[in-house]
Coordinates of C-alpha atoms and ligand atoms in Angstrom, one line a residue:
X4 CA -35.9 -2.6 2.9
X5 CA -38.1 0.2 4.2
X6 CA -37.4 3.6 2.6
X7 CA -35.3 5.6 5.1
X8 CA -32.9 8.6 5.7
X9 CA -29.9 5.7 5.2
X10 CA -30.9 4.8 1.6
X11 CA -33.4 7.2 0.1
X12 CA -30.5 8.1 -2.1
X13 CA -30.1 5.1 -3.6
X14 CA -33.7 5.4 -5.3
X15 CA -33.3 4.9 -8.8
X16 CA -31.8 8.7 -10.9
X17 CA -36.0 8.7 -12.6
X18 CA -36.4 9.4 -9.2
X19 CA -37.0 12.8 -7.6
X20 CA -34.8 13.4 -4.4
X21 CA -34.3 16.3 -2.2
X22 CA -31.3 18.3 -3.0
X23 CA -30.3 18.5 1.1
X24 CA -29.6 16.6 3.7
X25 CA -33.2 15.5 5.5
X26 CA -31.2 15.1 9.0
X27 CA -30.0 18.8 9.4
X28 CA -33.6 20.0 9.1
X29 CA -34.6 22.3 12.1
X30 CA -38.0 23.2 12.9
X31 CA -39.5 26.0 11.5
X32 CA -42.8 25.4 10.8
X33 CA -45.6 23.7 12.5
X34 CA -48.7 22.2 10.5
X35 CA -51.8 20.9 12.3
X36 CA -53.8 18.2 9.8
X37 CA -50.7 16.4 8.6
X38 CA -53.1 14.4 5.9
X39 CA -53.1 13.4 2.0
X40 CA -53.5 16.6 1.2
X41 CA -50.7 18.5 3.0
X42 CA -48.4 15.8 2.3
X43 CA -48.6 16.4 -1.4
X44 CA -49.1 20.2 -1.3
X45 CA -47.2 22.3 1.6
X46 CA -44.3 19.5 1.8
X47 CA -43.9 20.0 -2.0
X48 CA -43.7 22.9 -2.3
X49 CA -41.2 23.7 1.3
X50 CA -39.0 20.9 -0.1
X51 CA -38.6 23.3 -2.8
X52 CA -37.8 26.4 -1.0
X53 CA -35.5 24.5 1.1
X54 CA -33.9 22.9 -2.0
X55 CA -33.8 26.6 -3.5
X56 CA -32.2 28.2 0.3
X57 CA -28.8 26.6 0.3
X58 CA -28.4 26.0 4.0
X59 CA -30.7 28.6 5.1
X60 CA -33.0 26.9 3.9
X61 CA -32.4 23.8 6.8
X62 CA -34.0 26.0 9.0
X63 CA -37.5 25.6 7.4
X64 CA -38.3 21.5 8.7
X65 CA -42.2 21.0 9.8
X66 CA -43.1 19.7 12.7
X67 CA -46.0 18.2 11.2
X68 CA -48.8 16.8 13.5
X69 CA -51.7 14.6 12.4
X70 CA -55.4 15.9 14.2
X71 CA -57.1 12.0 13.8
X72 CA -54.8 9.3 12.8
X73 CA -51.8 8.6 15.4
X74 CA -50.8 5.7 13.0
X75 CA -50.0 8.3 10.2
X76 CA -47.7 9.5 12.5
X77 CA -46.0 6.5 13.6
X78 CA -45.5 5.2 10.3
X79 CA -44.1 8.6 9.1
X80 CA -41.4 8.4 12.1
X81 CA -40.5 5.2 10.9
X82 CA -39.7 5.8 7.3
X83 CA -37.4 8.8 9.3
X84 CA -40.5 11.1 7.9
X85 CA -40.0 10.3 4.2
X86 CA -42.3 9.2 2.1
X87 CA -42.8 8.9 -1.9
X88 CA -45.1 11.3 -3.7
X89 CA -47.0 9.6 -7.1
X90 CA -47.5 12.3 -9.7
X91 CA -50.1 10.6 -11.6
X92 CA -50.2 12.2 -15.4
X93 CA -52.9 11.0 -17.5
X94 CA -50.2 8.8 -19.2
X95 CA -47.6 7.8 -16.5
X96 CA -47.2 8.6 -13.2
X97 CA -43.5 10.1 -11.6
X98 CA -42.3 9.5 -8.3
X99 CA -40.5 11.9 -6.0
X100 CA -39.2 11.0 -2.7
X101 CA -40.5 14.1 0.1
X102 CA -38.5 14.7 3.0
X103 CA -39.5 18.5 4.3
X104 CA -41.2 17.1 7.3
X105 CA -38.9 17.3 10.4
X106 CA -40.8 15.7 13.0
X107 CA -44.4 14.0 12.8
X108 CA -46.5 13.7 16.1
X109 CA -50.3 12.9 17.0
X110 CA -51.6 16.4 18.1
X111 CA -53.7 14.6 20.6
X112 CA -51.0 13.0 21.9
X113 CA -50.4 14.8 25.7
X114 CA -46.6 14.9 25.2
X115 CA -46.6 16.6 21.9
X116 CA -47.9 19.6 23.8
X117 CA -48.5 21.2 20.1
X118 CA -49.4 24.6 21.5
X119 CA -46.4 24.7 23.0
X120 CA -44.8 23.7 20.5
X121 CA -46.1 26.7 18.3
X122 CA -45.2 28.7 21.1
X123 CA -41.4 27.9 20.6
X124 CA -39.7 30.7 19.5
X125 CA -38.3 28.8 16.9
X126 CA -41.6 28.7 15.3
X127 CA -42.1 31.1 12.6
X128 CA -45.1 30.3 10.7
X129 CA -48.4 27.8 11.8
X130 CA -50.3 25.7 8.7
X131 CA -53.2 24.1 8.7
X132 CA -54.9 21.9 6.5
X133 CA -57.6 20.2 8.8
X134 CA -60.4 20.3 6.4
X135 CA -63.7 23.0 6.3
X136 CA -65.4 20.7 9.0
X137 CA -62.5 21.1 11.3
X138 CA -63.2 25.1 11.6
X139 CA -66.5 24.5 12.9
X140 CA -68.4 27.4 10.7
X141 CA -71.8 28.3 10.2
X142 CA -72.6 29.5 6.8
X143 CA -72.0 33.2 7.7
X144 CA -68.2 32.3 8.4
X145 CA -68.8 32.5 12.2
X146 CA -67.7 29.6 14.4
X147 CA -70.8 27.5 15.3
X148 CA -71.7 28.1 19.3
X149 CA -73.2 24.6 19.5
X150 CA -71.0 22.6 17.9
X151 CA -69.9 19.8 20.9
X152 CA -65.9 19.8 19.9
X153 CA -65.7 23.5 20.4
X154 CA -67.9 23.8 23.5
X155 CA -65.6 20.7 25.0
X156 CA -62.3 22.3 24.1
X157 CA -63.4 25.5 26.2
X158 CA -62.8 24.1 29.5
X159 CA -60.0 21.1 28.5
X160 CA -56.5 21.4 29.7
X161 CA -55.3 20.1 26.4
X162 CA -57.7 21.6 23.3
X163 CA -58.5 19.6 20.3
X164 CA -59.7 21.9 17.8
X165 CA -57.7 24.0 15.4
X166 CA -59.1 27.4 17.1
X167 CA -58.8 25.7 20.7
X168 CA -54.9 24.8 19.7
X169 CA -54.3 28.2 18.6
X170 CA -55.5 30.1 21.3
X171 CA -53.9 28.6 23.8
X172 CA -50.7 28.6 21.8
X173 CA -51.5 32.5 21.4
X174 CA -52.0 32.8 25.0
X175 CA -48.7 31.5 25.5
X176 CA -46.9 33.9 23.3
X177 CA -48.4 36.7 24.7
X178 CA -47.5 35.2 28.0
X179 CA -43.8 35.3 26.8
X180 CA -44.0 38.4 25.4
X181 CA -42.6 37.2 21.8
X182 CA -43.6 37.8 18.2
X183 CA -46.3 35.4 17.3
X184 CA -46.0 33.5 14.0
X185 CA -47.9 33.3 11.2
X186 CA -51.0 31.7 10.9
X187 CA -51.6 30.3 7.0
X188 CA -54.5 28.3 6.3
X189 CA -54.7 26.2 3.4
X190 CA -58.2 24.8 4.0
X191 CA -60.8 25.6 1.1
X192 CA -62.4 28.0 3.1
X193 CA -63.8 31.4 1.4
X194 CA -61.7 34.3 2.7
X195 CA -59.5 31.5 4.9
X196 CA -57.3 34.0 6.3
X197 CA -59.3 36.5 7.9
X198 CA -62.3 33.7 9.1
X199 CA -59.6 31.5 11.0
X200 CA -58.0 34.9 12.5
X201 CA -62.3 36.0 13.7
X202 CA -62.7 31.9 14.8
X203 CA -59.6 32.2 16.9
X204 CA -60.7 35.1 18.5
X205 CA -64.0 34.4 19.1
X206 CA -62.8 31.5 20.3
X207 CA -60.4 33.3 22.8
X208 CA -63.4 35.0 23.9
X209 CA -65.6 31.9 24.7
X210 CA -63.0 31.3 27.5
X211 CA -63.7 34.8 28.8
X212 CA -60.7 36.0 27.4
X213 CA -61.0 39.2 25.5
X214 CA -58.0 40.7 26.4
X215 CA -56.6 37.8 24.4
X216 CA -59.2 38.1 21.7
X217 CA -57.9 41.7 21.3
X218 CA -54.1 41.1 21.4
X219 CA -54.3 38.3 18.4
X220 CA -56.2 40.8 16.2
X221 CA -53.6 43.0 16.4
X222 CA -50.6 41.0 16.6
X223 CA -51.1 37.9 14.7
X224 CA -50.8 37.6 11.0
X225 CA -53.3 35.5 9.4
X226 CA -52.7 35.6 5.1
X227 CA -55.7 34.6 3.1
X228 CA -54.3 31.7 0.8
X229 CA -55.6 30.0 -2.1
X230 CA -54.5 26.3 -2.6
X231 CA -55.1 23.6 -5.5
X232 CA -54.5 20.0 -5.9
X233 CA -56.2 17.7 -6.4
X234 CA -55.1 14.5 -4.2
X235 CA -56.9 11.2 -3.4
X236 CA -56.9 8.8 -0.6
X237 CA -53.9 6.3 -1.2
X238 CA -55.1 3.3 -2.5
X239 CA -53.0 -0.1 -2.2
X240 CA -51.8 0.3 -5.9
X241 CA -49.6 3.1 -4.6
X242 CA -48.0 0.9 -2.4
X243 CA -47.0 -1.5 -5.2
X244 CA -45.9 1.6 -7.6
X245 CA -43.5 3.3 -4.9
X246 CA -42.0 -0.3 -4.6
X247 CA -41.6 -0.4 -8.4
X248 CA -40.5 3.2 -9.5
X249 CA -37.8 3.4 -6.1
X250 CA -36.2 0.1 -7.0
X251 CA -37.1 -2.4 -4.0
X252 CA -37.6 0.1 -1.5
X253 CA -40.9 -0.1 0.5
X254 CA -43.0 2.8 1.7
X255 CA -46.3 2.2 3.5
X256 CA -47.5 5.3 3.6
X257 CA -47.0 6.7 -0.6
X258 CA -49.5 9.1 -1.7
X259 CA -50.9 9.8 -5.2
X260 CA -51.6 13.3 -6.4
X261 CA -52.6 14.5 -10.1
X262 CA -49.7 16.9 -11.5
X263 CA -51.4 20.7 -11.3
X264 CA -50.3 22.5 -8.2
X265 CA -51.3 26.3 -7.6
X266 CA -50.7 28.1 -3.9
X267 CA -51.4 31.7 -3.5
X268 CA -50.3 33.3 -1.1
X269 CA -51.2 37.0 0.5
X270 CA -47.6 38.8 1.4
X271 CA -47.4 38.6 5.0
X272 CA -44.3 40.2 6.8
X273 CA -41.6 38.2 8.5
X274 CA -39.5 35.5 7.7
X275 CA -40.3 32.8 5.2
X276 CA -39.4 29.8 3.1
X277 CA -38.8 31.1 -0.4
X278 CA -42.5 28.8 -1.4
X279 CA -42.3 30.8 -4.6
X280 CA -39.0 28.6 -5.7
X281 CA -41.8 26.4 -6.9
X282 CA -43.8 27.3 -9.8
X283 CA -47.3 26.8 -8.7
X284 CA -46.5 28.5 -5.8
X285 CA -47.1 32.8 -5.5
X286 CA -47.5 35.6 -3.3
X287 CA -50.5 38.6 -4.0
X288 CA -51.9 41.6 -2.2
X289 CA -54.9 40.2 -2.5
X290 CA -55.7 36.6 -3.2
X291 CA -59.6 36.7 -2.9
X292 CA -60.3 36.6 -7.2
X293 CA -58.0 33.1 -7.0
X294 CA -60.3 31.7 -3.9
X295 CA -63.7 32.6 -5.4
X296 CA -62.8 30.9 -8.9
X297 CA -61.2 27.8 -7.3
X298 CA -63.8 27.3 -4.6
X299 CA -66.8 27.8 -6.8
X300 CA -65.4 26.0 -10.2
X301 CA -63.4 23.3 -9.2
X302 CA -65.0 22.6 -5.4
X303 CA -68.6 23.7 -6.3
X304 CA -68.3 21.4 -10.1
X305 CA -66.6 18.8 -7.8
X306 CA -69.5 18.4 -5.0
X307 CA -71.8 18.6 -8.3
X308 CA -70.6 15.5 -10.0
X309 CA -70.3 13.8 -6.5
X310 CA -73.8 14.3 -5.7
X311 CA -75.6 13.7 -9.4
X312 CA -73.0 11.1 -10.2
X313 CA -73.4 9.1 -6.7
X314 CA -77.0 8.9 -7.8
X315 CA -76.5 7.9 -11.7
X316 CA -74.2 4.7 -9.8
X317 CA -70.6 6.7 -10.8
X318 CA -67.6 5.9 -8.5
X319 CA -65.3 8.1 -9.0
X320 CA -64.7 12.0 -9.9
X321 CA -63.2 10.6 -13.5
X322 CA -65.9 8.4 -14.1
X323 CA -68.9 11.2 -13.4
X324 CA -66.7 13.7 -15.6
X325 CA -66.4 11.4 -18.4
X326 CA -70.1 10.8 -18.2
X327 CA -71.7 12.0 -21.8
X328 CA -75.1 13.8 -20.0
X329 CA -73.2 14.4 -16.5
X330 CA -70.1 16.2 -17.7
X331 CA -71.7 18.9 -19.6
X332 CA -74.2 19.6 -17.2
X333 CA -71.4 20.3 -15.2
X334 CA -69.1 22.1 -17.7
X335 CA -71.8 24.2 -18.4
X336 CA -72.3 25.1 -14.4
X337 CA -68.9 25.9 -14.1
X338 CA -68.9 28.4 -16.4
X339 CA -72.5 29.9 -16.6
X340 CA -73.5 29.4 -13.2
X341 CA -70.2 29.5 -10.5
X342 CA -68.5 32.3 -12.2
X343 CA -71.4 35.0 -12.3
X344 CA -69.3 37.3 -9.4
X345 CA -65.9 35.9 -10.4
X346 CA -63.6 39.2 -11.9
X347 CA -61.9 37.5 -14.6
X348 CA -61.5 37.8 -18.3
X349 CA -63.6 35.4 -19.9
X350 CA -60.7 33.9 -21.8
X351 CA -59.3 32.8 -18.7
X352 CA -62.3 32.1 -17.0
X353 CA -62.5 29.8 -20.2
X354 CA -59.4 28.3 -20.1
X355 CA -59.8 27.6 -15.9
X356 CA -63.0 25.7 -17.6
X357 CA -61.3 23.4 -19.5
X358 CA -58.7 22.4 -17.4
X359 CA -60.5 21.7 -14.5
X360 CA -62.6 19.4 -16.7
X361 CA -59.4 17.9 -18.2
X362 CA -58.2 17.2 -14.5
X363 CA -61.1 15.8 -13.1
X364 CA -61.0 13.3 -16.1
X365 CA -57.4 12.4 -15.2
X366 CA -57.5 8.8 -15.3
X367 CA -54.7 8.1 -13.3
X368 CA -56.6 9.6 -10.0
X369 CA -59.4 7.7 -8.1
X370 CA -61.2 10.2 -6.3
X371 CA -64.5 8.4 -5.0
X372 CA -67.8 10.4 -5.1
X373 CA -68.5 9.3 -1.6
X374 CA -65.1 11.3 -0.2
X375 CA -65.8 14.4 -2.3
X376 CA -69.5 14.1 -0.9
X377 CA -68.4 14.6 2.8
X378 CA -69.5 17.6 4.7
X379 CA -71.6 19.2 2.3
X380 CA -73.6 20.8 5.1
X381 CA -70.2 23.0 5.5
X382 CA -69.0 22.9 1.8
X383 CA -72.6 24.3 0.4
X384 CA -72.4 28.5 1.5
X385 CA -69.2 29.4 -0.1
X386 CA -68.8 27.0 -2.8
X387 CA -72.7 26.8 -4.2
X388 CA -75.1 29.4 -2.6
X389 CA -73.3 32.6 -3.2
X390 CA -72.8 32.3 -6.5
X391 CA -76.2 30.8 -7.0
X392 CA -77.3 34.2 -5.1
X393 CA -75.1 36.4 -6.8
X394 CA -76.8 34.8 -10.5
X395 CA -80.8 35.1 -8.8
X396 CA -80.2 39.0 -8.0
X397 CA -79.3 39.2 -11.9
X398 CA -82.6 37.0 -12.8
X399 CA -80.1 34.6 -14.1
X400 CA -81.4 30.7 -13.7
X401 CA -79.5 28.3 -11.9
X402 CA -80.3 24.5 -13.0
X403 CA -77.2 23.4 -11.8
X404 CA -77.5 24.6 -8.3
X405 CA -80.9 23.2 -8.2
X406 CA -79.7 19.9 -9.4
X407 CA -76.9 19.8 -7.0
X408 CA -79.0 20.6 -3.9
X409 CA -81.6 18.2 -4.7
X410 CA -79.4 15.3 -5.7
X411 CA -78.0 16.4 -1.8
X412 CA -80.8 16.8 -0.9
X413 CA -81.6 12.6 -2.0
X414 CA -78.7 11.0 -0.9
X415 CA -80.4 12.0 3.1
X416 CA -83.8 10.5 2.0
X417 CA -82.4 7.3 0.4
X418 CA -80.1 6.9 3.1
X419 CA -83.0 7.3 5.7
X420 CA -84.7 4.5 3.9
X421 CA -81.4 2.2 3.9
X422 CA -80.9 2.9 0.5
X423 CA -78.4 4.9 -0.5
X424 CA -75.0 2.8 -1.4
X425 CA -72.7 5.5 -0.6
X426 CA -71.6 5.7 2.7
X427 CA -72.5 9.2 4.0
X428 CA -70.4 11.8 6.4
X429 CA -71.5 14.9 7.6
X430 CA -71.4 16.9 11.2
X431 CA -75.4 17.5 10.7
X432 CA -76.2 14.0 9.1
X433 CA -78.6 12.7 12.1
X434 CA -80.8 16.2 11.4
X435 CA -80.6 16.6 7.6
X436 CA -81.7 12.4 7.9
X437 CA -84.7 12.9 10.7
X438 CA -86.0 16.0 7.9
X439 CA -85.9 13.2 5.3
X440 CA -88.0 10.7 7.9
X441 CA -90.5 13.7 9.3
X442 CA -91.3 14.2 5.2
X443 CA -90.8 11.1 3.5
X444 CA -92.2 11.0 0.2
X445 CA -92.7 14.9 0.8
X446 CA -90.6 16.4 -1.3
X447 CA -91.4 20.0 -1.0
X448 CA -91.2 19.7 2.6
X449 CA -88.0 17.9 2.4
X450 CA -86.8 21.3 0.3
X451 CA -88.5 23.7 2.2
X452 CA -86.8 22.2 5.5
X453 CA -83.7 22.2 4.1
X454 CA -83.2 25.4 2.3
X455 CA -84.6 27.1 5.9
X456 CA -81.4 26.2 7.5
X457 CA -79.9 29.6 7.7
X458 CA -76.8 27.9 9.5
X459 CA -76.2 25.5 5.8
X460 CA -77.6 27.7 2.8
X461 CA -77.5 31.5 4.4
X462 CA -80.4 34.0 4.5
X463 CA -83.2 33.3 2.5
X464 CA -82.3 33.0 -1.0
X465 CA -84.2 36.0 -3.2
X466 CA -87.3 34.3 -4.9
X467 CA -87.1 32.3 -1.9
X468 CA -90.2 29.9 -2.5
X469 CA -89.2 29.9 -6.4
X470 CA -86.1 28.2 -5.4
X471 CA -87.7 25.6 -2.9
X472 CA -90.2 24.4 -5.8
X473 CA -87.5 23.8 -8.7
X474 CA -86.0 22.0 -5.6
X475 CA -88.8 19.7 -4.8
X476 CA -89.3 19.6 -8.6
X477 CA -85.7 18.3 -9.0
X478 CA -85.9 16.2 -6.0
X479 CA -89.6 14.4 -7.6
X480 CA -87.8 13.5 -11.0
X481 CA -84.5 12.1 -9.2
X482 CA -87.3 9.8 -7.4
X483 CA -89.7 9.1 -9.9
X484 CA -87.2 8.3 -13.0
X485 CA -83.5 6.9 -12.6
X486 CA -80.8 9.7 -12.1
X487 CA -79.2 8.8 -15.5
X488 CA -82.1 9.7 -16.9
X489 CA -82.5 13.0 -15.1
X490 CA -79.1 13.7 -16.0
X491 CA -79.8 12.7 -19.9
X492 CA -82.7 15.0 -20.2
X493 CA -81.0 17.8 -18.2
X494 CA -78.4 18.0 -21.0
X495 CA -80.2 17.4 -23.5
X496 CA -82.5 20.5 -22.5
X497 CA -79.0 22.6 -22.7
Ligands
CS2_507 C1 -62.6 18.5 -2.8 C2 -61.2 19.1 -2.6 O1 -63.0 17.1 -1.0 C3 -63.3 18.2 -1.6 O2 -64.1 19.0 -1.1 O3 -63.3 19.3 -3.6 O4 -60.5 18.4 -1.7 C4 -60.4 19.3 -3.9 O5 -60.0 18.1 -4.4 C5 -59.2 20.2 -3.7 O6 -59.6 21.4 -3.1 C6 -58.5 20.5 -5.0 O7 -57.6 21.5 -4.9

């Protein structure tokens, strides 16, 4: 029997279930990018508001809309929009049965009209979790004029993109004349907040609407937020453990996540789901500390081991952690390298350390290399090159940055030569690829070319040529000798 509204209760009492009644829900919220990620972090932690509300609480459903996979949605509406959760603890793994989302629909999907549906009074707060790539930025923070998605959503009837979405949904507030609602991104995006709020109004302007542009900087809250978990694609094993821990019942669309949950919040004004009835869940003044630490240790250590660990033949996040020369090259990054302009105590900058390397060892979560490699083009600014700034303008060295870019650097040329076993994903693939082709077997040009593209890695970096030869230097011994070996002589060399 599939897992439904009709039965969900009759899950097994290991189970986790929500304290209310999924079929009184009302629509509150609307998310745009209803994927892995959201379904284990914003659902969790609105189920437990709404569990925490009493029936005031029934008024915070999401409307949850997926940006690329209509099937997501379909299967969601036919489970009644439940679906199990997998807390995977190193030793055991929990299940809980999630049933905050309200409604799924396919957000290109004409008759889900989603800006309209934003629009609805009803609406009180917008999140989005559609990934870095999906806000089109350059490495400044600005939205990128040339990227094609953008430039097509400025003259369609129905918009595609996150910005394109919100401004039209803005532009029919204003047309209304009602109070817009909040606009929380949850994307790992440095300063998320304030750079959707300047994407959305550029955006507005694009479409030669400044008036528009102007209204939603002054009306429209956009929080900064900070979010953590780690979650992995579903794999079929999930499918099998849902079945297992919920007695019989079958889900086809469970999703595994490891147990550490943090979101911070900026305090925005206006009504809200009480998020904070969950305890990884908070609201600050100011959130930016939490973003730079998270960003730079946990994504920056995470694109680290993807890219060196790809190379070194590593699968998976756990297995590249685990690894005797990899992990301490990148335990070591984290904390002498990514925290240089992070305003901590060292004790906790410590302790941060050591958890994150205790989670990414988690063996109960499969996070492959290849996924965690994606997008690097729009991952590198925020989560590598400023700190790796901020240590240069000390004189501080920065091995690990260097490894990271060149072993990026390599999986372009080895995939140019059909030889790189990862499959590879990223918006400027064809161009970072043609630089490997134009300077095969070139490696300073390779690094030269890349580390010139202001709209990837920034301004140039101080000691600029300094930085391009341990680059090509990096990128020579990661094609002259295997990458375990690198790797083993790297840590060795403390
Ligand atoms: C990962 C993140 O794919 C990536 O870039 O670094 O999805 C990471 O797992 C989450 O940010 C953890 O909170």
């Amino acid at each position: 029997m599939k897992l439904g509204r009709s039965n969900f209760q009759k899950a097994p009492d290991t189970v986790y279930k929500p304290n209310f009644d999924p079929a009184l829900l009302r629509p509150g919220i609307v998310h745009l990018g209803c994927g892995n990620f959201h379904r284990a972090h914003q659902v969790t932690a609105t189920q437990a508001a709404i569990g925490a509300m009493g029936a005031d609480g029934l008024q915070w459903g999401i409307v949850s809309a997926t940006m690329r996979r209509p099937e997501l949605a379909l299967e969601l509406v036919e489970q009644d929009n439940l679906y199990t959760l997998l807390t995977r603890e190193p030793n055991g793994t929990v299940a809980s049965i999630m049933a905050a989302i309200s409604e799924a629909v396919f957000a290109r999907d004409t008759h889900s009209t989603l800006a309209a549906r934003i629009a609805d009074p009803r609406t009180k707060i917008v999140t989005l979790t559609v990934t870095a790539s999906g806000y089109y930025l350059t490495a400044d923070g600005s939205i990128d004029p040339e990227a094609a998605d953008l430039l097509a959503d400025l003259t369609a009837k129905s918009p595609r993109t996150a910005p394109g979405i919100l401004a039209q949904a803005m532009s029919l507030v204003r047309a209304k004349g009602g109070t817009p609602p909040v606009i929380l991104c949850c994307d790992n995006v440095a300063n998320n907040g304030r750079t959707l709020r300047q994407a959305v109004m550029d955006f507005a302007s694009w479409r030669g609407n400044d008036e528009l542009s102007a209204w939603i900087g002054e009306n429209v809250q956009f929080p900064d937020t900070m979010v953590d978990r780690i979650v992995p694609a579903p794999l079929s094993d999930d499918k099998d453990d849902a079945r297992r821990l919920l007695g019989g019942l079958e889900d086809s669309i469970p999703i595994s996540a490891e147990p550490w949950f943090q979101w911070v919040i900026q305090r925005f004004d206006g009504p809200r789901p009480l998020w904070e009835a969950h305890p990884g869940a908070r609201f600050v003044s100011d959130v930016d500390t939490f973003e730079r630490a998270k960003l730079q240790m946990l994504n920056g250590a995470h694109m680290l081991l993807a890219y060196a660990g790809g190379l070194a033949g590593l699968n998976t996040i756990a297995e590249a952690a685990s690894d005797p020369a990899l992990g301490p090259i990148v335990e070591r990054f984290m904390r002498r390298e990514q925290t240089a302009d992070v305003n901590l105590p060292e004790e906790t900058l410590d302790r941060y350390a050591a958890d994150l390397m205790t989670r990414f060892r988690n063996p109960g979560i499969v996070h492959e290399v290849e996924r965690i490699g994606r997008n690097g083009s729009v991952k590198m600014a925020m989560r590598v090159i400023r700190p790796m700034r901020a240590n240069l303008e000390r004189g501080e060295p920065t091995p690990g940055a260097i490894l990271l870019i060149a072993s990026w650097i390599r999986w372009f040329a080895l995939h140019e030569q059909e030889a790189l076993e990862i499959s590879l994903t990223d918006p400027r693939a064809d161009h970072l690829r043609q630089i490997c082709a134009d300077a095969r077997d070139d490696h300073m040009a390779q690094a030269e070319a890349f580390l010139a593209m202001e709209e990837v890695f920034g301004p140039p970096l101080p000691d600029h040529e300094r930085q391009v030869t341990a680059v090509a230097k990096a990128l020579g011994d990661l094609t002259r000798l295997e990458a375990p070996e690198v790797l083993r002589k790297l840590a060795a060399a403390g």
